[in-house]
Short mmCIF file of C-alpha atoms in Angstrom, two decimals:
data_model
loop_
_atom_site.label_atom_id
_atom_site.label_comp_id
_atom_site.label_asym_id
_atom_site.label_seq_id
_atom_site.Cartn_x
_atom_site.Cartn_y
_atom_site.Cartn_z
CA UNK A 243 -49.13 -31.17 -26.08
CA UNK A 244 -50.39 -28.36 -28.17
CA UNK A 245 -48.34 -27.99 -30.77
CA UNK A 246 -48.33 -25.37 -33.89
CA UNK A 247 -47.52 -26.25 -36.53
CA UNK A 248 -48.08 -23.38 -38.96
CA UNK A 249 -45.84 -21.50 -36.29
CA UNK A 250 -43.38 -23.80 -36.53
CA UNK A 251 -43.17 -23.70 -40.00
CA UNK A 252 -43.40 -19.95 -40.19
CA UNK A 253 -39.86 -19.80 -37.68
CA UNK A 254 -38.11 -22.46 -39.70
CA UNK A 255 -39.11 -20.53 -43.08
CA UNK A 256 -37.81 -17.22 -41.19
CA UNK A 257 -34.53 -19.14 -40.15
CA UNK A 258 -33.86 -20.71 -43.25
CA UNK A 259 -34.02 -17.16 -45.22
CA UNK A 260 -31.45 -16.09 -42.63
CA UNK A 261 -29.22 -18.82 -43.26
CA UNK A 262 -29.63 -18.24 -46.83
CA UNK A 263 -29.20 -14.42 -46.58
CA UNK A 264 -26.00 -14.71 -44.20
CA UNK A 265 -24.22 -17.62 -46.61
CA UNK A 266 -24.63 -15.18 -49.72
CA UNK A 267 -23.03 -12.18 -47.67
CA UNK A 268 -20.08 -14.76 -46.73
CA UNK A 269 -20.05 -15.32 -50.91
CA UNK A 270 -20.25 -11.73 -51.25
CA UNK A 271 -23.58 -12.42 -53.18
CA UNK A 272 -25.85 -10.08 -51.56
CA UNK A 273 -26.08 -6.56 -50.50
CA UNK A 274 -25.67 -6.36 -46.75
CA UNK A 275 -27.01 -3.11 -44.38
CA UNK A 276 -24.27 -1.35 -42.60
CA UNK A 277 -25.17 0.18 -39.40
CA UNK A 278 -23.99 3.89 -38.75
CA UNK A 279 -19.96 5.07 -38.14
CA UNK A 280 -21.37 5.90 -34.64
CA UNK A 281 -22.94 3.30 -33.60
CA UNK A 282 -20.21 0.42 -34.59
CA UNK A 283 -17.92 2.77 -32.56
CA UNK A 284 -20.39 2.05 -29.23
CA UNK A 285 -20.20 -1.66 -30.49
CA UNK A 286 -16.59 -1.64 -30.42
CA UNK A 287 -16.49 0.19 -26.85
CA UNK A 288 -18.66 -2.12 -25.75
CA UNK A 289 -16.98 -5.38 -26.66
CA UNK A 290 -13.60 -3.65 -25.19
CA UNK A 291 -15.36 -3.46 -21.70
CA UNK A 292 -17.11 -6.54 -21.62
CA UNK A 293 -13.27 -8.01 -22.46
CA UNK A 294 -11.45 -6.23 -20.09
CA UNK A 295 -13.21 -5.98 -17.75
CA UNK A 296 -13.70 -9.77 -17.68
CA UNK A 297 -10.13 -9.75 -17.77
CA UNK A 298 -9.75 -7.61 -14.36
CA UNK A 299 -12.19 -9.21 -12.74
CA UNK A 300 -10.54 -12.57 -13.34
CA UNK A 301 -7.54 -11.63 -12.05
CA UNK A 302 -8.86 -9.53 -8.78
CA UNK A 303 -10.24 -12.55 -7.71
CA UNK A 304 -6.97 -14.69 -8.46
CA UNK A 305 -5.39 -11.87 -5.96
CA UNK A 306 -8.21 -12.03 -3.10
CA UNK A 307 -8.48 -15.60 -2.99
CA UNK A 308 -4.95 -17.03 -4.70
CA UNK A 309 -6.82 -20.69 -4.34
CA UNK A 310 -8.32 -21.62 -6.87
CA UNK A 311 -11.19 -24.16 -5.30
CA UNK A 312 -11.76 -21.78 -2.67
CA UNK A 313 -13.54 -19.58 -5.78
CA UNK A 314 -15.28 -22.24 -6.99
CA UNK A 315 -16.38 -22.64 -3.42
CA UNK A 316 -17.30 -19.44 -2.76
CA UNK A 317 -19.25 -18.93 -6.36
CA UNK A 318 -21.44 -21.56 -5.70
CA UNK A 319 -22.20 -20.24 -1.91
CA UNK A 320 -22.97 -17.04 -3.82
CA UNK A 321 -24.96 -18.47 -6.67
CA UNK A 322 -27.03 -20.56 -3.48
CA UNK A 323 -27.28 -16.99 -1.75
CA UNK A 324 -25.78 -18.88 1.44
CA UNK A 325 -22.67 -17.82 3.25
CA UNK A 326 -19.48 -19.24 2.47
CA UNK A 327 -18.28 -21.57 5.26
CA UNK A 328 -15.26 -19.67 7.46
CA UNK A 329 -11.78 -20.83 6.96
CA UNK A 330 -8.70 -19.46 8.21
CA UNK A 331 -6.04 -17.82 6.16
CA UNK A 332 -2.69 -19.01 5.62
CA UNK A 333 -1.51 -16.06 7.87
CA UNK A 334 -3.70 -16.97 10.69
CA UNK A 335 -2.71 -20.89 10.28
CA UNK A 336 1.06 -19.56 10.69
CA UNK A 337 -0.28 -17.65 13.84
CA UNK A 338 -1.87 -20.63 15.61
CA UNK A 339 1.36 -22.95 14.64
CA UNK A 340 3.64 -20.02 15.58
CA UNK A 341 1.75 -19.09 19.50
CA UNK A 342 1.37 -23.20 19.89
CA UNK A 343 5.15 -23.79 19.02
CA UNK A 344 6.18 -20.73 21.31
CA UNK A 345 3.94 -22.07 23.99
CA UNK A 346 5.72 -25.27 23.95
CA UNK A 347 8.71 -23.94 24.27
CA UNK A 348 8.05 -22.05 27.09
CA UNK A 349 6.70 -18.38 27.01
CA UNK A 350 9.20 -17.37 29.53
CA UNK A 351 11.85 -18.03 27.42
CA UNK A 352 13.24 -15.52 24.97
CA UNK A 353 12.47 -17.92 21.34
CA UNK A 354 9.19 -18.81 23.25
CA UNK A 355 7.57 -15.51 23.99
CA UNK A 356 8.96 -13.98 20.51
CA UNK A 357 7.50 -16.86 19.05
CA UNK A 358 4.18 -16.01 20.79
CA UNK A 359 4.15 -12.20 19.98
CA UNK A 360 4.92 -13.10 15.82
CA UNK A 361 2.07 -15.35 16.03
CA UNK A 362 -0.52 -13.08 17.28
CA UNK A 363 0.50 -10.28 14.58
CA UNK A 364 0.69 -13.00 12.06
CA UNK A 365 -3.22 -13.87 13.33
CA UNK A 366 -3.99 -10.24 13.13
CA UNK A 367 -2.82 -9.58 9.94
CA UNK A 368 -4.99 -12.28 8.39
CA UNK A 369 -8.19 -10.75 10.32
CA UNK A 370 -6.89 -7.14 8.57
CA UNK A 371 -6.39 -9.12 5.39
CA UNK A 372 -9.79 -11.41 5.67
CA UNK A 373 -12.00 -7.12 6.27
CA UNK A 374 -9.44 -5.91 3.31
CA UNK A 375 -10.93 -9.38 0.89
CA UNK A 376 -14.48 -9.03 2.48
CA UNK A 377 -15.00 -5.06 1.58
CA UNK A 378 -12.89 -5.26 -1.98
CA UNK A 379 -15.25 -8.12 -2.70
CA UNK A 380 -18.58 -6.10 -1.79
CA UNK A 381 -17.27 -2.84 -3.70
CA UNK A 382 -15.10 -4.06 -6.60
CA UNK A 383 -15.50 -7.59 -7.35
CA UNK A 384 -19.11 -8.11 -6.49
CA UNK A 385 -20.29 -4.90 -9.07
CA UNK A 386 -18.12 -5.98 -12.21
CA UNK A 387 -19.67 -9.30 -11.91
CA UNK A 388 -23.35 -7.71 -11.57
CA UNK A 389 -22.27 -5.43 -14.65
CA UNK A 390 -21.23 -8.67 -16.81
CA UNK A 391 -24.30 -11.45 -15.69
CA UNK A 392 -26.65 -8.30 -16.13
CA UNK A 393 -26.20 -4.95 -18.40
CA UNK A 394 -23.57 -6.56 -20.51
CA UNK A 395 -25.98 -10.08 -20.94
CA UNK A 396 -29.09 -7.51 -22.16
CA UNK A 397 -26.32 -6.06 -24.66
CA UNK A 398 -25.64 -8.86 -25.80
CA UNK A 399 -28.98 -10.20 -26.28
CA UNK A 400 -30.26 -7.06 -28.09
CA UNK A 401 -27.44 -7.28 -30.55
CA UNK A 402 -27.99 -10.73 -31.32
CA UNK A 403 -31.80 -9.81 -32.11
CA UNK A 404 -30.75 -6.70 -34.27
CA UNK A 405 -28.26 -8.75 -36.40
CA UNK A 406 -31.53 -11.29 -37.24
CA UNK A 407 -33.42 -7.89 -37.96
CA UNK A 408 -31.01 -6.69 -40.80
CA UNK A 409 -30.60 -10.36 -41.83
CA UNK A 410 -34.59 -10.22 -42.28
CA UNK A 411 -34.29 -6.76 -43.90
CA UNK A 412 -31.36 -7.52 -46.34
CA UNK A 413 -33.74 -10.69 -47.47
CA UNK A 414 -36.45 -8.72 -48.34
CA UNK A 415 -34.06 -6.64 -49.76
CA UNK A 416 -33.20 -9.52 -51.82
CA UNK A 417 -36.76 -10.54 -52.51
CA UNK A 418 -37.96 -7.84 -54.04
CA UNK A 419 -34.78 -7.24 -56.75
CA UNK A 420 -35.59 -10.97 -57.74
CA UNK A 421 -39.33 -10.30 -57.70
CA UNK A 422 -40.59 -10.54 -61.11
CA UNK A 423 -44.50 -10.48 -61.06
CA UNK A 424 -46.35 -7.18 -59.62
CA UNK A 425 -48.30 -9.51 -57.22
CA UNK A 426 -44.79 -10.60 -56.25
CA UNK A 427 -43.13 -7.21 -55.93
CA UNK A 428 -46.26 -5.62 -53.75
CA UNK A 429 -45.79 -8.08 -51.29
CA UNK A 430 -42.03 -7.95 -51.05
CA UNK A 431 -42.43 -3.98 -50.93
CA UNK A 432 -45.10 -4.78 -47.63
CA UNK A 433 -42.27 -7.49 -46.39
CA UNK A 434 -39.52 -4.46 -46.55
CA UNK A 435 -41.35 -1.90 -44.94
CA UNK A 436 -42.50 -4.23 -42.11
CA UNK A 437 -38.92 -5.65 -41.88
CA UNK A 438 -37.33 -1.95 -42.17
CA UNK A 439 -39.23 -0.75 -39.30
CA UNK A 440 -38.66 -3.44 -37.07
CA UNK A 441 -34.89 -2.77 -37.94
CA UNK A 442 -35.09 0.97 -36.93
CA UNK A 443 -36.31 0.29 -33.58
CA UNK A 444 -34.15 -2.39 -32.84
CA UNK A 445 -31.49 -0.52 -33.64
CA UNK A 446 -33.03 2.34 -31.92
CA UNK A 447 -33.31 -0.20 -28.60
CA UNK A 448 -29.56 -1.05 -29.29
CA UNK A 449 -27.89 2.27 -29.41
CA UNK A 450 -29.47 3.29 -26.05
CA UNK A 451 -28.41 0.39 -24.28
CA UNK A 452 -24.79 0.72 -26.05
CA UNK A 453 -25.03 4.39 -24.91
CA UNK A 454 -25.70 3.48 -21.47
CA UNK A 455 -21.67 1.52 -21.46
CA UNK A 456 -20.70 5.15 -20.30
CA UNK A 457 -22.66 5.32 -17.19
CA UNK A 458 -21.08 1.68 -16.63
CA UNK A 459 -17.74 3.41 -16.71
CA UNK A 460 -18.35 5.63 -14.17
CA UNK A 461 -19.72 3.47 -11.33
CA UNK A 462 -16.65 1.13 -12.33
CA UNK A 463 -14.57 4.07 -11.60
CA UNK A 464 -16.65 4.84 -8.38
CA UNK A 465 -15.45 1.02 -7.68
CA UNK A 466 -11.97 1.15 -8.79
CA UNK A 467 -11.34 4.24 -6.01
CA UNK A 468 -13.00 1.96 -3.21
CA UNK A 469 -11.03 -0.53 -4.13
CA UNK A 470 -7.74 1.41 -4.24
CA UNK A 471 -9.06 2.86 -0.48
CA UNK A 472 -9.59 -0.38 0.77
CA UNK A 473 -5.66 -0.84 -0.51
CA UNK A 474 -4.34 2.05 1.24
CA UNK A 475 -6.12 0.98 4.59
CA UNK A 476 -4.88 -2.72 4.32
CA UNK A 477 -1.52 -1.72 3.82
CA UNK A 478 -1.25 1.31 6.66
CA UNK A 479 -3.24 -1.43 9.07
CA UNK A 480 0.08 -4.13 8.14
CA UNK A 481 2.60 -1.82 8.73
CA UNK A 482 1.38 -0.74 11.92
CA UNK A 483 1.02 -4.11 13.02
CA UNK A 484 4.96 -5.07 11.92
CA UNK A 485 5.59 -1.74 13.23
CA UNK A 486 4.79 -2.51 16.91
CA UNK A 487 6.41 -6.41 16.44
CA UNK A 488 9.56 -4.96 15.30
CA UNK A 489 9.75 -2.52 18.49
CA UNK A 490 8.48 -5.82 20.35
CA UNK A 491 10.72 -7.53 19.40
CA UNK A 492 13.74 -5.03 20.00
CA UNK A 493 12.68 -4.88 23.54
CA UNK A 494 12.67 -8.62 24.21
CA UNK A 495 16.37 -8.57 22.17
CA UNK A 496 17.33 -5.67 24.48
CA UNK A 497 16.52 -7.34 27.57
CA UNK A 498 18.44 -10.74 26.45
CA UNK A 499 21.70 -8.66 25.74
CA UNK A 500 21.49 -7.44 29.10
CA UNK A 501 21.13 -10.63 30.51
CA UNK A 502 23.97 -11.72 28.68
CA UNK A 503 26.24 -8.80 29.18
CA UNK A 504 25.71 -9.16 33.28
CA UNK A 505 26.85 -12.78 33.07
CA UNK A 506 29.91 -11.86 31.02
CA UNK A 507 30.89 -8.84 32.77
CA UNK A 508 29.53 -8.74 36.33
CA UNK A 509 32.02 -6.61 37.55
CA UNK A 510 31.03 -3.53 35.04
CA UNK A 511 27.36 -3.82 36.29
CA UNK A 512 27.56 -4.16 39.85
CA UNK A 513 30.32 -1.54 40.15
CA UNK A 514 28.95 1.47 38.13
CA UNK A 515 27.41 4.06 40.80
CA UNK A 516 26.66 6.78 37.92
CA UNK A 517 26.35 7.08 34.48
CA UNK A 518 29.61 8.34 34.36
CA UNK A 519 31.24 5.77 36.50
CA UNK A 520 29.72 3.18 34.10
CA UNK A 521 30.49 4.85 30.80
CA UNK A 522 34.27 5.20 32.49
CA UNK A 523 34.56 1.03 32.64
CA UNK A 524 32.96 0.07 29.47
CA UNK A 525 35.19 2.81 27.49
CA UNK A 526 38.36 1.43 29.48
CA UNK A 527 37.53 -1.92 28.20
CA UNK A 528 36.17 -0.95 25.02
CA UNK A 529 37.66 -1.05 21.30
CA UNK A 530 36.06 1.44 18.91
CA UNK A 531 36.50 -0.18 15.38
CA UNK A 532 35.10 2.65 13.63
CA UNK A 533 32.95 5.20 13.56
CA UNK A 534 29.48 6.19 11.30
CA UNK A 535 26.73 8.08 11.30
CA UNK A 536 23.24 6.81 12.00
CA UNK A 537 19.30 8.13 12.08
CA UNK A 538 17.61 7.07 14.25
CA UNK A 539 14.36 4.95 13.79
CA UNK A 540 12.39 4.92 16.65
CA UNK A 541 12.35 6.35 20.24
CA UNK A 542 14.47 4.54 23.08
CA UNK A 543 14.40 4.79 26.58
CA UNK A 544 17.56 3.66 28.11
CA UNK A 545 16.75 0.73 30.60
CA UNK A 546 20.24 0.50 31.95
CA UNK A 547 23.17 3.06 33.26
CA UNK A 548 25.39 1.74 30.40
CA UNK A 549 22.85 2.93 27.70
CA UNK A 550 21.65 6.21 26.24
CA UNK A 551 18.28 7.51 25.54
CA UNK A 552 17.12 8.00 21.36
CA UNK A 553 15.12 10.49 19.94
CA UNK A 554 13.22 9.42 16.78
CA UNK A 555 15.17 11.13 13.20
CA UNK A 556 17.74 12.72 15.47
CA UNK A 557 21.63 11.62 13.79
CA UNK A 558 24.13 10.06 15.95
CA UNK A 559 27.80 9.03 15.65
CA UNK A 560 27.97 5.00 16.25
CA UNK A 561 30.68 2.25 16.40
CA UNK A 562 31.40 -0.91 17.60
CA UNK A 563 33.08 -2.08 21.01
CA UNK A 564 34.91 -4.79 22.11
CA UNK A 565 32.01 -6.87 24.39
CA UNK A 566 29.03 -6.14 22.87
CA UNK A 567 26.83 -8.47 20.88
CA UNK A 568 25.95 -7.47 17.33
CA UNK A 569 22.74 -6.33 18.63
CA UNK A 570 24.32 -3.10 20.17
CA UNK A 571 26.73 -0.25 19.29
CA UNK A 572 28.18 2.41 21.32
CA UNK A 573 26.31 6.07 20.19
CA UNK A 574 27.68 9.44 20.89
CA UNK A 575 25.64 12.68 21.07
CA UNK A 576 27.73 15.26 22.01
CA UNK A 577 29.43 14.72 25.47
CA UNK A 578 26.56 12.08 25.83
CA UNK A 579 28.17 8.31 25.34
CA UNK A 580 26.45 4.64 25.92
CA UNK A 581 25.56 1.68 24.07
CA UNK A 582 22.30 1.53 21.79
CA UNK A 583 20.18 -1.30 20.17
CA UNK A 584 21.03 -1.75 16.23
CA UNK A 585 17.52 -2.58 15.63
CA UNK A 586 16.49 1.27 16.49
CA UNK A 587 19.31 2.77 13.87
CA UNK A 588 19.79 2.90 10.30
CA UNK A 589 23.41 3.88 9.00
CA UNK A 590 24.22 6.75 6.94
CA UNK A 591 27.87 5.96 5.60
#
């Protein structure tokens, strides 16, 4: 092994005079440089978004991926530069249970084929939510983490070198007051102006990089507003999805009152001829208990004699009726009467 050892002794000699130098500062023995106003205001920035944005990126990955050995699984896929293994979401675990549990019970019952239709939105809301983790990862996640392993590291490596350059320049600093021979003080003076100029353009080096923090803001920005699009879309994609389930849903609840309401009443179903025959028997037999106002939520075709066609946002005059389930109240409109799902309404007063 080839091995130096006036090097070696040279490096030890230049650490121990900046142990020495940095123990009398602590005492408040020695005379230390300060750097500029301006550039310990960079410094400051700099730390501030090296913490921070640690701090966000910590916690956008807590929200992405809640568990906590799925990250550690996935950062070491990513450190191997090999794709992380697919796993299904909780969502899309609920999904399979929910379309296997419905398809037990039969999918031609009511539970069974509701079952079925929540646990194929369930599944597709965990694909939406797997795209929404994928592309906030690739434009949010993935480029903080880039900013803090690379332009924050080099920061932090050229401020580590510039604090051992003033520590070398404050010691020759120190050298030369203590210097009492002219041989002595001619070499210290050398010593200074070597170390001095190997301070300014450290320093120099520094300041640009620090400078460069505000560049880093702006792509972080350019990041934040992908990541608040990729937000937006998740969220419009869910509530379409629960949108159509709801009205689904409705209709499979629509067509089980109906069901029901022929067994209990055959005589009012096979004896209406009209509209008006129809709405003649149920009123007959019906009890209004009170009466409210109501918007309506959706459009409804009316499947049935007994029941009246809905216009999306359009108000209507509701109440209940002796008969019907709490799935259904009787809606006027006018000199237009029948019986409406509750599911389609939302009350006023």
């Amino acid at each position: 092994m080839d091995f130096n050892v006036k090097k070696f002794a040279a490096e030890a000699a230049v650490a121990l005079a900046r142990a020495v130098q940095y123990t009398e500062e602590k005492l408040g023995t020695s005379e230390k440089t300060e750097l500029d106003a301006h550039f310990e205001n960079l410094a400051q920035r700099a730390d501030r978004t090296r913490i921070w944005t640690e701090k966000i990126l910590g916690r956008t990955e807590g929200v992405l991926t809640p568990n906590p050995n799925n990250r550690i699984e996935d950062f070491f896929f990513e450190k191997l530069e090999r794709k992380p293994r697919d796993r299904l979401s909780n969502l899309e675990l609920l999904g399979v249970d929910m379309v296997e549990g419905g398809t037990e019970f039969g999918p031609g019952t009511a539970y069974g084929s509701s079952l079925i239709k929540v646990g194929n939105t369930q599944s597709k809301l965990g694909q939406v939510e797997r795209e929404f983790i994928e592309k906030s990862a690739r434009n949010f996640v993935q480029p903080l983490r880039r900013f803090l392993e690379g332009d924050m590291k080099i920061i932090t490596k050229e401020r580590k070198i510039l604090e051992n350059k003033r520590l070398d320049l404050d010691a020759c600093k120190s050298r030369l007051r203590k210097a009492r021979s002219m041989e002595g003080q001619q070499n210290a003076e050398r010593d200074l102006r070597i170390a001095q100029s190997e301070f300014d353009r450290q320093a120099e080096i520094t300041k640009l990089l620090l400078e460069g923090v505000s560049s880093a803001h702006t792509n972080h920005l350019r990041c934040l507003n992908d990541f608040v699009e990729a937000q937006v879309t998740f969220y419009a994609r869910c509530h379409q999805q629960m949108t159509d389930l709801q009205k689904e849903l409705a209709s499979t609840s629509i067509s089980v009152a109906n069901t029901n309401a022929s067994t209990m009443f055959p005589s009012l179903y096979t004896t209406a001829a009209s509209p008006t025959d129809s709405e003649t028997g149920r009123v007959a037999m019906a009890a209004a208990t009170g009466t409210k106002k109501a918007r309506v939520l959706y459009d409804y075709d009316a499947s049935s004699p007994g029941e009246m066609s809905l216009l999306s946002d359009e108000v209507v005059t509701v109440y209940s009726a002796f008969g019907l389930s709490d799935e259904w109240m009787m809606a006027e409109r006018g000199a237009q009467k029948g019986k409406v799902p509750v599911a389609y309404l939302e009350m006023l007063n």
